[in-house]
Short mmCIF file of C-alpha atoms in Angstrom, two decimals:
data_model
loop_
_atom_site.label_atom_id
_atom_site.label_comp_id
_atom_site.label_asym_id
_atom_site.label_seq_id
_atom_site.Cartn_x
_atom_site.Cartn_y
_atom_site.Cartn_z
CA UNK A 1 -15.74 -15.12 -15.81
CA UNK A 2 -14.31 -13.19 -18.75
CA UNK A 3 -11.64 -10.52 -18.79
CA UNK A 4 -11.00 -7.98 -21.54
CA UNK A 5 -7.58 -6.74 -22.73
CA UNK A 6 -4.82 -8.85 -21.15
CA UNK A 7 -3.01 -7.60 -18.07
CA UNK A 8 0.06 -9.86 -18.07
CA UNK A 9 1.25 -9.61 -14.47
CA UNK A 10 -0.50 -8.74 -11.20
CA UNK A 11 1.36 -8.20 -7.92
CA UNK A 12 0.05 -7.30 -4.44
CA UNK A 13 1.79 -4.91 -2.06
CA UNK A 14 1.61 -5.57 1.67
CA UNK A 15 -0.90 -3.11 3.03
CA UNK A 16 -3.59 -2.38 5.61
CA UNK A 17 -6.05 -5.25 5.95
CA UNK A 18 -4.05 -7.40 3.52
CA UNK A 19 -6.30 -6.02 0.78
CA UNK A 20 -3.75 -6.71 -1.96
CA UNK A 21 -3.20 -10.32 -0.93
CA UNK A 22 -6.92 -11.05 -0.52
CA UNK A 23 -7.71 -9.44 -3.89
CA UNK A 24 -5.03 -11.50 -5.64
CA UNK A 25 -6.30 -14.71 -3.99
CA UNK A 26 -9.81 -13.87 -5.20
CA UNK A 27 -8.59 -13.22 -8.74
CA UNK A 28 -6.46 -16.38 -8.80
CA UNK A 29 -9.40 -18.45 -7.58
CA UNK A 30 -11.92 -16.87 -9.95
CA UNK A 31 -9.62 -17.07 -12.97
CA UNK A 32 -8.81 -20.69 -12.07
CA UNK A 33 -5.13 -19.86 -12.32
CA UNK A 34 -2.58 -22.62 -11.71
CA UNK A 35 0.51 -22.28 -9.56
CA UNK A 36 3.53 -22.52 -11.83
CA UNK A 37 6.38 -21.66 -9.45
CA UNK A 38 7.53 -21.02 -5.91
CA UNK A 39 9.83 -18.00 -6.00
CA UNK A 40 13.01 -18.04 -3.92
CA UNK A 41 13.63 -14.47 -2.74
CA UNK A 42 16.15 -13.81 0.09
CA UNK A 43 14.62 -10.38 0.81
CA UNK A 44 11.28 -11.87 1.91
CA UNK A 45 10.66 -13.49 5.29
CA UNK A 46 9.92 -17.23 4.91
CA UNK A 47 6.47 -18.50 5.79
CA UNK A 48 4.24 -21.50 5.10
CA UNK A 49 0.52 -22.01 5.46
CA UNK A 50 -2.25 -24.37 4.45
CA UNK A 51 -4.01 -24.30 1.11
CA UNK A 52 -5.33 -20.77 0.44
CA UNK A 53 -7.93 -21.72 -2.14
CA UNK A 54 -9.79 -24.79 -0.96
CA UNK A 55 -12.67 -25.31 -0.77
CA UNK A 56 -11.11 -27.33 2.06
CA UNK A 57 -7.63 -27.19 3.55
CA UNK A 58 -5.98 -30.38 2.31
CA UNK A 59 -2.35 -29.66 3.19
CA UNK A 60 -1.27 -28.10 -0.10
CA UNK A 61 1.27 -25.61 1.22
CA UNK A 62 1.14 -21.90 0.40
CA UNK A 63 4.57 -20.24 0.66
CA UNK A 64 5.83 -16.68 0.92
CA UNK A 65 6.12 -15.89 -2.79
CA UNK A 66 4.37 -17.79 -5.57
CA UNK A 67 3.59 -17.38 -9.27
CA UNK A 68 0.29 -18.34 -10.92
CA UNK A 69 -0.91 -18.29 -14.51
CA UNK A 70 -4.29 -18.41 -16.18
CA UNK A 71 -3.71 -19.22 -19.84
CA UNK A 72 -7.41 -18.90 -20.69
CA UNK A 73 -7.42 -15.29 -19.49
CA UNK A 74 -3.83 -14.47 -20.48
CA UNK A 75 -3.12 -13.40 -16.91
CA UNK A 76 -0.21 -14.02 -14.57
CA UNK A 77 -0.07 -13.35 -10.83
CA UNK A 78 2.62 -13.05 -8.17
CA UNK A 79 1.27 -13.63 -4.67
CA UNK A 80 3.30 -12.29 -1.73
CA UNK A 81 2.25 -13.56 1.70
CA UNK A 82 4.98 -12.23 3.99
CA UNK A 83 6.81 -8.90 4.24
CA UNK A 84 10.25 -8.01 3.01
CA UNK A 85 13.00 -8.01 5.64
CA UNK A 86 13.48 -4.61 7.26
CA UNK A 87 15.84 -2.51 5.15
CA UNK A 88 15.50 -4.75 2.08
CA UNK A 89 12.26 -3.49 0.51
CA UNK A 90 14.02 -1.73 -2.35
CA UNK A 91 16.19 -4.78 -3.03
CA UNK A 92 13.06 -6.93 -3.10
CA UNK A 93 11.29 -4.52 -5.44
CA UNK A 94 14.23 -4.48 -7.85
CA UNK A 95 14.43 -8.28 -7.84
CA UNK A 96 10.70 -8.58 -8.55
CA UNK A 97 10.87 -6.05 -11.37
CA UNK A 98 13.92 -7.75 -12.88
CA UNK A 99 12.18 -11.13 -12.71
CA UNK A 100 9.01 -9.84 -14.37
CA UNK A 101 11.04 -8.15 -17.09
CA UNK A 102 13.19 -11.26 -17.66
CA UNK A 103 10.18 -13.45 -18.43
CA UNK A 104 8.90 -11.03 -21.05
CA UNK A 105 6.07 -9.27 -19.21
CA UNK A 106 5.73 -5.61 -20.13
CA UNK A 107 2.74 -4.51 -18.03
CA UNK A 108 2.37 -4.99 -14.30
CA UNK A 109 -0.44 -3.92 -11.94
CA UNK A 110 0.19 -3.57 -8.20
CA UNK A 111 -2.80 -3.90 -5.86
CA UNK A 112 -2.71 -2.32 -2.42
CA UNK A 113 -4.72 -0.27 0.07
CA UNK A 114 -4.34 2.92 2.09
CA UNK A 115 -5.26 4.01 5.60
CA UNK A 116 -8.65 5.74 5.26
CA UNK A 117 -7.67 7.97 8.17
CA UNK A 118 -4.99 9.54 5.99
CA UNK A 119 -7.42 10.71 3.33
CA UNK A 120 -7.71 14.45 3.26
CA UNK A 121 -11.16 14.48 1.70
CA UNK A 122 -13.81 11.78 1.97
CA UNK A 123 -16.27 11.72 -0.90
CA UNK A 124 -19.46 10.55 0.78
CA UNK A 125 -21.22 10.26 -2.56
CA UNK A 126 -18.85 7.56 -3.78
CA UNK A 127 -19.53 3.95 -2.77
CA UNK A 128 -15.94 2.91 -3.51
CA UNK A 129 -12.91 5.10 -3.98
CA UNK A 130 -10.16 3.94 -6.29
CA UNK A 131 -6.83 5.75 -6.45
CA UNK A 132 -4.17 5.01 -9.00
CA UNK A 133 -0.68 5.84 -10.15
CA UNK A 134 0.47 5.07 -13.66
CA UNK A 135 3.78 5.18 -15.47
CA UNK A 136 1.91 6.44 -18.54
CA UNK A 137 2.82 10.05 -17.65
CA UNK A 138 5.57 11.45 -15.44
CA UNK A 139 3.07 12.93 -12.98
CA UNK A 140 1.40 9.54 -12.52
CA UNK A 141 -1.75 10.41 -14.44
CA UNK A 142 -3.49 8.29 -17.06
CA UNK A 143 -6.47 9.53 -19.15
CA UNK A 144 -7.81 5.99 -19.57
CA UNK A 145 -8.14 5.59 -15.80
CA UNK A 146 -9.80 8.95 -15.49
CA UNK A 147 -12.48 7.71 -17.91
CA UNK A 148 -13.22 4.94 -15.42
CA UNK A 149 -13.88 7.55 -12.75
CA UNK A 150 -10.73 6.74 -10.78
CA UNK A 151 -8.66 9.38 -9.01
CA UNK A 152 -4.92 9.84 -9.24
CA UNK A 153 -3.19 9.73 -5.86
CA UNK A 154 -2.86 13.47 -5.31
CA UNK A 155 0.06 13.20 -2.91
CA UNK A 156 2.30 11.67 -5.58
CA UNK A 157 5.12 14.07 -6.44
CA UNK A 158 8.03 12.45 -8.32
CA UNK A 159 10.21 15.48 -7.55
CA UNK A 160 9.77 15.06 -3.78
CA UNK A 161 12.80 13.92 -1.77
CA UNK A 162 11.48 10.52 -0.77
CA UNK A 163 10.37 9.65 -4.28
CA UNK A 164 13.74 10.87 -5.55
CA UNK A 165 15.47 8.62 -3.01
CA UNK A 166 13.51 5.62 -4.26
CA UNK A 167 14.25 6.41 -7.90
CA UNK A 168 17.97 6.76 -7.12
CA UNK A 169 18.05 3.50 -5.15
CA UNK A 170 16.26 1.62 -7.91
CA UNK A 171 18.67 2.97 -10.50
CA UNK A 172 21.73 2.12 -8.42
CA UNK A 173 22.36 5.43 -6.68
CA UNK A 174 24.25 5.97 -3.43
CA UNK A 175 21.30 6.78 -1.16
CA UNK A 176 20.86 4.61 1.90
CA UNK A 177 17.63 2.65 2.20
CA UNK A 178 17.42 4.03 5.75
CA UNK A 179 16.76 7.48 4.26
CA UNK A 180 13.58 6.18 2.67
CA UNK A 181 12.36 4.73 5.97
CA UNK A 182 13.31 7.67 8.17
CA UNK A 183 10.13 8.90 9.88
CA UNK A 184 11.55 12.10 11.39
CA UNK A 185 9.40 15.09 10.47
CA UNK A 186 7.30 12.96 8.14
CA UNK A 187 4.48 14.88 6.44
CA UNK A 188 1.29 13.47 4.92
CA UNK A 189 2.99 13.55 1.52
CA UNK A 190 5.93 11.57 2.91
CA UNK A 191 3.57 8.96 4.34
CA UNK A 192 2.59 7.61 0.92
CA UNK A 193 6.17 7.56 -0.32
CA UNK A 194 7.15 5.38 2.66
CA UNK A 195 4.65 2.57 1.96
CA UNK A 196 5.67 -0.82 0.48
CA UNK A 197 3.84 -0.23 -2.80
CA UNK A 198 6.03 2.77 -3.63
CA UNK A 199 9.21 0.72 -3.93
CA UNK A 200 7.44 -1.81 -6.16
CA UNK A 201 5.94 0.94 -8.31
CA UNK A 202 9.27 2.76 -8.64
CA UNK A 203 11.16 -0.40 -9.56
CA UNK A 204 8.57 -1.55 -12.06
CA UNK A 205 8.40 1.95 -13.54
CA UNK A 206 12.15 1.79 -14.12
CA UNK A 207 12.43 -1.79 -15.42
CA UNK A 208 9.10 -2.51 -17.13
CA UNK A 209 7.34 -0.87 -20.07
CA UNK A 210 4.10 -0.16 -18.21
CA UNK A 211 3.36 -0.26 -14.47
CA UNK A 212 0.33 0.83 -12.50
CA UNK A 213 -0.59 1.06 -8.84
CA UNK A 214 -4.20 0.67 -7.76
CA UNK A 215 -5.89 0.99 -4.38
CA UNK A 216 -8.84 -1.28 -5.00
CA UNK A 217 -10.38 -4.66 -4.18
CA UNK A 218 -10.06 -5.89 -7.77
CA UNK A 219 -8.86 -4.78 -11.16
CA UNK A 220 -11.71 -6.07 -13.28
CA UNK A 221 -12.70 -2.62 -14.51
CA UNK A 222 -9.15 -2.18 -15.75
CA UNK A 223 -9.31 -5.53 -17.52
CA UNK A 224 -12.43 -4.41 -19.34
CA UNK A 225 -15.26 -6.56 -17.96
CA UNK A 226 -17.05 -7.15 -14.68
CA UNK A 227 -16.76 -10.77 -13.51
CA UNK A 228 -19.61 -13.19 -13.94
CA UNK A 229 -19.59 -14.74 -10.48
CA UNK A 230 -16.71 -14.87 -8.02
CA UNK A 231 -15.09 -18.03 -6.69
CA UNK A 232 -14.37 -17.09 -3.07
CA UNK A 233 -11.04 -18.62 -1.92
CA UNK A 234 -10.52 -20.41 1.37
CA UNK A 235 -8.18 -17.64 2.57
CA UNK A 236 -11.15 -15.26 2.75
CA UNK A 237 -13.02 -17.43 5.25
CA UNK A 238 -10.48 -16.73 7.99
CA UNK A 239 -11.14 -13.01 7.52
CA UNK A 240 -14.82 -12.82 6.62
CA UNK A 241 -16.30 -16.14 7.76
CA UNK A 242 -18.96 -17.35 5.30
CA UNK A 243 -18.56 -16.11 1.73
CA UNK A 244 -19.19 -12.32 1.73
CA UNK A 245 -21.46 -10.42 -0.61
CA UNK A 246 -19.17 -9.57 -3.51
CA UNK A 247 -21.78 -7.59 -5.40
CA UNK A 248 -20.34 -4.43 -3.82
CA UNK A 249 -17.29 -4.79 -6.07
#
């Protein structure tokens, strides 16, 4: 498998169907990335599981937060397998962004998914819908992504109260994290601002030169090349059974 322009750091956001985590496992496995660190983060619930990559479970533990690198592809990954503790999502996001910045990475991509029931319009002509947010422009747009046929998340409004709360929290303001999670009178626009990816995106936007949020199964289009054969990780078997048909990606 060959990737194009380097994307230094990839991070999943906990989401519906664990799409982000499964996508990162697939990319780690296919890029033959090596685990280089277990990350100790007090904001994340501890967990331990068997080997996620296989092909057989041999007792090589997978923990809550890990870092992987593929030197041949110039890629780095952070895999998150358990959620942040309630009320600590912004603290977690800031710690992650600070860590990524401290090790010299200046571009991060966050993979996540959305509830299809929340989509206002379903484009039946599209086999796969990809939504993005980018720090390239203040409104979240990016002309390079538009060339790929991707759609900016329309509900993103950086001037909206919930996004303002996140920005203030990330930058050390006095807002309470409870304000961000308050579901009273939540509108469809508020729904997106309340998801885990938003804190990560806001923190990375503040601390890192370039950050992007994608709702997609993989980021290979972004990297510049389609993969030449996927190496399906063991973690997928518990979800899909036998290796699925990945040609749809």
